[in-house]
XYZ file of C-alpha atoms in Angstrom:
381
model
C -58.988 77.294 9.523
C -61.538 77.395 7.022
C -63.831 74.507 7.067
C -63.449 71.661 4.158
C -67.370 72.800 3.227
C -66.571 76.888 2.777
C -63.556 75.739 0.872
C -64.998 72.972 -1.578
C -68.126 76.293 -1.924
C -65.698 79.109 -2.762
C -64.072 76.767 -5.309
C -66.829 75.707 -6.785
C -68.378 79.070 -7.790
C -64.681 80.352 -8.915
C -64.501 77.303 -11.329
C -67.855 78.307 -12.579
C -66.812 81.634 -13.426
C -63.628 81.281 -15.019
C -65.535 78.640 -17.209
C -68.390 81.470 -18.239
C -66.153 84.120 -18.695
C -63.859 81.776 -21.354
C -67.118 81.250 -22.862
C -68.154 84.737 -23.202
C -64.990 86.391 -23.773
C -64.542 83.591 -27.138
C -68.429 84.504 -28.065
C -67.723 88.180 -27.449
C -64.410 88.343 -29.386
C -65.895 86.165 -32.379
C -69.131 88.119 -32.466
C -67.647 91.670 -32.337
C -64.986 90.720 -35.220
C -67.978 89.771 -37.390
C -70.479 92.137 -36.779
C -67.992 95.055 -36.940
C -68.630 96.158 -33.214
C -65.198 97.485 -31.053
C -67.382 97.586 -28.478
C -68.011 94.247 -28.443
C -64.274 93.187 -29.210
C -63.407 95.533 -26.208
C -65.945 93.727 -24.095
C -64.877 90.895 -25.424
C -61.441 91.108 -23.866
C -62.663 92.148 -20.726
C -64.416 88.960 -20.120
C -61.212 87.381 -20.978
C -59.178 89.535 -18.403
C -61.692 88.149 -15.579
C -61.029 84.904 -16.636
C -57.626 85.523 -15.497
C -58.215 86.991 -12.310
C -60.341 83.661 -11.369
C -57.325 81.997 -12.152
C -55.790 84.018 -9.645
C -58.859 84.009 -7.586
C -58.617 80.118 -7.916
C -54.491 79.978 -6.551
C -55.325 81.910 -3.609
C -58.465 79.994 -1.803
C -56.784 76.440 -2.747
C -52.864 78.344 -0.738
C -55.734 79.556 1.992
C -57.589 76.329 2.453
C -53.744 74.965 3.192
C -53.197 73.811 6.870
C -51.003 75.430 9.467
C -47.076 74.406 8.623
C -43.776 75.713 10.111
C -43.329 78.643 8.244
C -47.634 80.121 8.634
C -48.217 79.091 11.566
C -51.329 80.940 11.560
C -52.490 79.437 8.708
C -52.805 81.210 4.878
C -55.321 82.795 5.265
C -53.688 86.129 4.261
C -52.886 84.452 0.718
C -56.992 85.546 0.296
C -56.001 89.453 1.482
C -53.346 89.435 -0.660
C -55.190 88.599 -3.457
C -58.459 91.130 -2.330
C -55.771 94.072 -2.048
C -54.559 92.823 -6.362
C -58.614 92.279 -6.903
C -59.085 95.716 -5.767
C -56.275 97.295 -7.943
C -57.497 95.588 -11.035
C -60.894 97.047 -10.482
C -59.162 100.687 -10.045
C -57.309 100.143 -12.959
C -60.219 98.879 -14.619
C -61.739 102.180 -13.866
C -59.102 104.560 -14.629
C -58.753 102.553 -18.235
C -62.528 103.207 -18.477
C -62.501 106.949 -17.824
C -59.587 107.286 -20.374
C -61.661 105.333 -23.208
C -64.353 107.137 -22.807
C -63.286 110.576 -22.234
C -61.228 109.820 -25.514
C -64.706 108.372 -27.201
C -66.476 111.924 -25.545
C -63.865 113.855 -27.961
C -64.179 112.019 -31.105
C -66.220 112.540 -33.550
C -66.510 109.084 -35.098
C -69.296 107.286 -35.203
C -69.966 103.427 -35.323
C -72.784 101.744 -36.548
C -72.323 97.813 -35.774
C -74.663 94.891 -36.571
C -77.550 95.079 -34.712
C -77.072 91.349 -33.773
C -74.586 92.799 -31.347
C -77.465 93.666 -29.051
C -78.620 90.126 -28.558
C -74.866 89.140 -27.538
C -74.426 91.900 -25.307
C -77.662 91.491 -24.060
C -77.171 87.820 -23.083
C -73.735 88.508 -21.669
C -75.597 90.931 -18.838
C -77.838 88.445 -18.210
C -75.454 85.717 -17.330
C -72.488 88.408 -15.875
C -74.702 89.571 -13.285
C -76.126 86.062 -12.202
C -72.741 84.849 -11.530
C -72.512 88.176 -9.575
C -75.518 87.631 -7.602
C -74.244 83.818 -6.883
C -70.469 84.814 -5.895
C -71.732 87.690 -3.845
C -73.895 85.098 -1.943
C -71.034 82.636 -1.569
C -68.479 84.890 -0.022
C -70.706 86.285 2.240
C -71.761 83.172 3.615
C -68.424 81.843 4.104
C -67.490 84.904 5.220
C -64.558 85.522 2.425
C -63.247 88.841 1.144
C -62.076 87.818 -1.584
C -64.791 86.288 -2.952
C -67.007 89.797 -2.341
C -64.317 90.925 -4.623
C -64.376 89.367 -7.422
C -68.166 88.874 -7.677
C -67.462 92.953 -7.895
C -64.991 91.865 -10.516
C -67.991 89.928 -12.657
C -69.945 92.577 -12.090
C -67.540 94.969 -13.890
C -67.521 92.901 -16.809
C -71.876 93.208 -16.737
C -71.600 97.235 -16.721
C -68.843 97.396 -19.621
C -71.615 95.113 -21.159
C -74.144 97.334 -20.426
C -71.789 100.415 -21.729
C -71.141 98.327 -25.128
C -74.773 97.882 -25.433
C -75.937 101.878 -25.043
C -73.237 102.428 -27.373
C -74.262 99.727 -29.731
C -77.792 100.826 -29.277
C -77.192 104.693 -29.230
C -74.708 104.198 -32.496
C -77.877 102.541 -34.438
C -80.072 106.162 -33.628
C -77.204 108.030 -34.207
C -76.327 109.122 -30.560
C -72.600 108.505 -29.918
C -72.355 110.231 -26.788
C -74.532 107.692 -25.000
C -72.231 105.108 -24.525
C -68.703 107.138 -23.510
C -71.029 109.135 -20.808
C -72.448 106.013 -19.474
C -68.728 104.579 -19.315
C -67.585 107.631 -16.998
C -70.133 106.819 -14.194
C -69.609 103.266 -14.445
C -66.309 103.545 -13.482
C -66.778 105.855 -10.918
C -68.605 102.853 -9.542
C -65.617 100.479 -9.983
C -63.200 103.397 -8.102
C -65.189 103.077 -5.124
C -65.885 99.340 -5.371
C -61.954 98.941 -5.634
C -60.799 101.846 -2.673
C -63.390 99.556 -0.726
C -61.672 96.299 -1.097
C -58.401 97.655 -0.552
C -58.536 99.653 2.119
C -60.396 96.733 4.142
C -57.386 94.496 2.960
C -55.005 96.655 4.110
C -56.620 96.950 7.315
C -56.041 93.590 7.571
C -52.482 92.758 6.694
C -51.697 95.472 9.323
C -53.596 93.992 11.902
C -56.378 96.746 12.011
C -58.557 95.346 15.479
C -61.784 93.607 14.376
C -64.909 95.285 14.561
C -66.783 96.823 17.589
C -69.844 94.079 17.419
C -67.303 90.963 17.269
C -65.400 92.003 20.174
C -68.012 92.809 22.254
C -69.239 89.104 21.915
C -66.267 87.521 22.724
C -66.291 89.819 26.129
C -69.429 89.201 26.850
C -68.951 85.182 26.537
C -65.658 85.284 28.653
C -66.394 87.828 31.374
C -69.439 84.777 32.161
C -67.478 82.269 32.371
C -67.797 81.317 36.025
C -64.212 81.871 37.498
C -63.351 84.863 35.392
C -63.275 88.468 36.978
C -62.228 90.639 34.176
C -60.360 90.758 31.122
C -57.161 92.873 30.155
C -55.024 93.227 26.661
C -58.191 91.543 23.927
C -56.872 92.282 20.717
C -58.534 90.957 17.723
C -57.083 90.255 14.216
C -58.391 89.062 10.693
C -57.028 85.993 9.082
C -58.864 85.971 5.544
C -61.909 84.551 6.514
C -60.985 83.648 10.174
C -60.858 85.794 13.425
C -57.927 85.360 15.248
C -58.179 86.643 18.960
C -55.732 86.551 22.032
C -56.613 88.096 25.808
C -55.840 87.819 28.939
C -58.151 86.823 31.768
C -58.307 87.631 35.466
C -58.868 85.115 37.886
C -58.392 84.955 41.834
C -55.194 85.315 42.956
C -55.153 82.552 45.511
C -56.246 79.901 43.470
C -53.799 77.638 42.207
C -51.973 77.494 38.416
C -54.272 74.073 37.833
C -57.631 75.771 38.221
C -56.717 79.232 36.721
C -55.613 77.341 33.806
C -59.122 74.837 34.297
C -61.186 78.215 33.965
C -58.915 79.096 31.124
C -59.908 75.918 28.846
C -63.381 77.121 29.827
C -63.717 80.340 28.733
C -62.197 79.470 25.755
C -63.896 76.609 24.667
C -66.832 78.288 25.204
C -66.161 81.182 23.024
C -65.241 78.914 20.191
C -67.990 76.866 20.533
C -70.651 79.838 20.282
C -68.878 82.958 18.130
C -68.999 80.975 14.603
C -66.365 84.311 13.200
C -63.737 83.064 16.069
C -61.127 80.606 14.436
C -58.385 80.300 17.732
C -58.196 82.034 20.602
C -54.699 82.362 23.232
C -55.619 82.941 27.041
C -52.906 84.325 29.286
C -54.120 83.759 32.965
C -53.300 86.075 35.346
C -54.016 87.005 39.093
C -56.291 89.808 39.126
C -55.377 92.866 40.996
C -51.991 92.009 40.358
C -50.663 91.947 37.266
C -48.212 94.833 37.287
C -46.559 96.275 40.116
C -43.470 94.560 42.715
C -45.006 91.149 42.468
C -45.135 91.085 38.798
C -42.490 93.084 38.000
C -39.521 93.378 39.862
C -40.182 90.643 43.199
C -37.147 87.831 43.310
C -38.364 84.489 41.512
C -37.755 81.725 43.391
C -34.073 80.700 42.693
C -32.920 83.974 44.297
C -35.076 82.968 47.631
C -35.816 79.608 48.125
C -32.355 78.721 49.436
C -32.516 80.588 52.235
C -36.188 80.566 53.011
C -35.525 76.793 53.377
C -32.553 77.275 55.161
C -33.838 79.542 57.963
C -36.811 77.609 58.404
C -35.175 74.385 58.755
C -33.028 76.135 61.685
C -35.933 76.727 64.122
C -36.014 73.725 66.288
C -39.411 73.161 66.501
C -39.245 72.306 62.408
C -38.253 68.673 62.187
C -38.617 68.860 57.903
C -40.395 70.670 55.428
C -42.237 69.292 52.762
C -43.712 72.447 50.922
C -42.828 75.532 49.910
C -45.549 78.035 47.821
C -44.307 81.307 46.466
C -46.929 83.995 46.282
C -46.318 87.447 44.120
C -48.286 90.282 45.476
C -47.742 94.390 45.273
C -47.274 94.309 48.849
C -44.610 91.320 48.534
C -44.026 87.774 48.630
C -46.620 85.612 50.241
C -44.721 82.172 51.948
C -46.351 79.080 52.565
C -44.804 76.646 54.139
C -45.875 73.168 54.855
C -43.672 71.484 57.177
C -43.664 68.390 60.081
C -42.991 70.196 63.492
C -42.254 68.945 67.237
C -45.411 66.905 68.684
C -45.012 69.924 71.448
C -45.201 73.000 69.041
C -47.202 75.773 68.937
C -47.777 76.082 65.071
C -48.988 80.018 65.445
C -46.159 80.518 67.901
C -43.805 78.865 65.897
C -45.032 80.865 62.699
C -44.498 84.327 64.825
C -41.368 83.807 65.282
C -40.117 82.257 62.022
C -41.682 85.012 60.091
C -39.976 87.416 62.452
C -36.710 85.804 61.237
C -37.459 85.658 57.241
C -38.806 89.100 57.619
C -35.128 90.415 58.600
C -33.213 88.316 56.401
C -35.247 88.908 53.083
C -37.797 92.450 53.311
C -39.393 90.919 50.441
C -41.581 88.838 52.576
C -44.697 90.082 53.208
C -46.576 87.655 54.736
C -45.905 83.699 56.310
C -48.188 81.569 56.926
C -47.105 77.783 58.739
C -49.125 74.297 57.776
C -48.564 71.468 60.417
C -48.510 68.665 58.696
C -47.773 64.864 59.871
C -45.390 61.992 57.877
C -48.442 59.860 57.945
C -50.935 62.630 56.175
C -48.144 63.069 53.798
C -47.298 59.710 52.787
């Protein structure tokens, strides 16, 4: 889950952007009406639209900061992704709208000469929005939030539209009305490019595209460096907002106990989460090295199907007093059976093992190996 400090930083920069956009929109709309500058009025409504997008971003950030629940066990990070996709669409639609408007103005012969004071209002807007762009972009990259990076570009669209307004108003003062729409078309192409980039990234995340290669390589290195890990299989990684989730199968010695395999996996998981900042959760599945497929993994009978017969045949042997433990190993060549038993004092363990192995393999062809270990009642107690 996103850290509280990151959440606070993202909310702070977005609230600040919303407040600035509200002030700028009022200033530009009022100034445009007073100074007879349609471009400035339009730019003011663009700033108003930016404020609306800030509100959407705030909603998404608050949602993504919520802890996992029954309906969202992986957390709410995808709310940021969804908002990023919406913001990318806004950037693209803004670009299309600017091209449409600029093309119409290129074909129009109308010339406007608004008050020169409008230039000052636009210049202030450009400086403020460009500073807001850089600040928001810095926080977005520091917190790994694609949503904030997209919103930073949305702030820049307002700065760029103000540049267009500045060029148009300035050109109108000197009788060159074509400069404004031509600059607008060039800027719109930049907006379309930015919208495509953010939209493609968000869509890739929503369909669970594999995480970047460098992150996957880093995780592979941390896991394989863990003592006891003999290999990896099925490493999958995906983005979940600003978080990265992964799951993998780690290969361990097939002869060790389940608890030792689990301990190895927990060490590998803890090291990876501690040393890879971008990784927020890792699910590890333990598998025996070299035995993750084939007879032992896919078609061998389960304990419930063979335990009764093995115990019955073992108990019937005249040299076995009582059985203590039955362990089953599942391998490609068949079942490996390990028995711990109390034997009669005169019993030869190796001879008893060989006799019992013949009996078991005849009754259960799936048994490939039998190991018999003698224990004493005193030792077991």
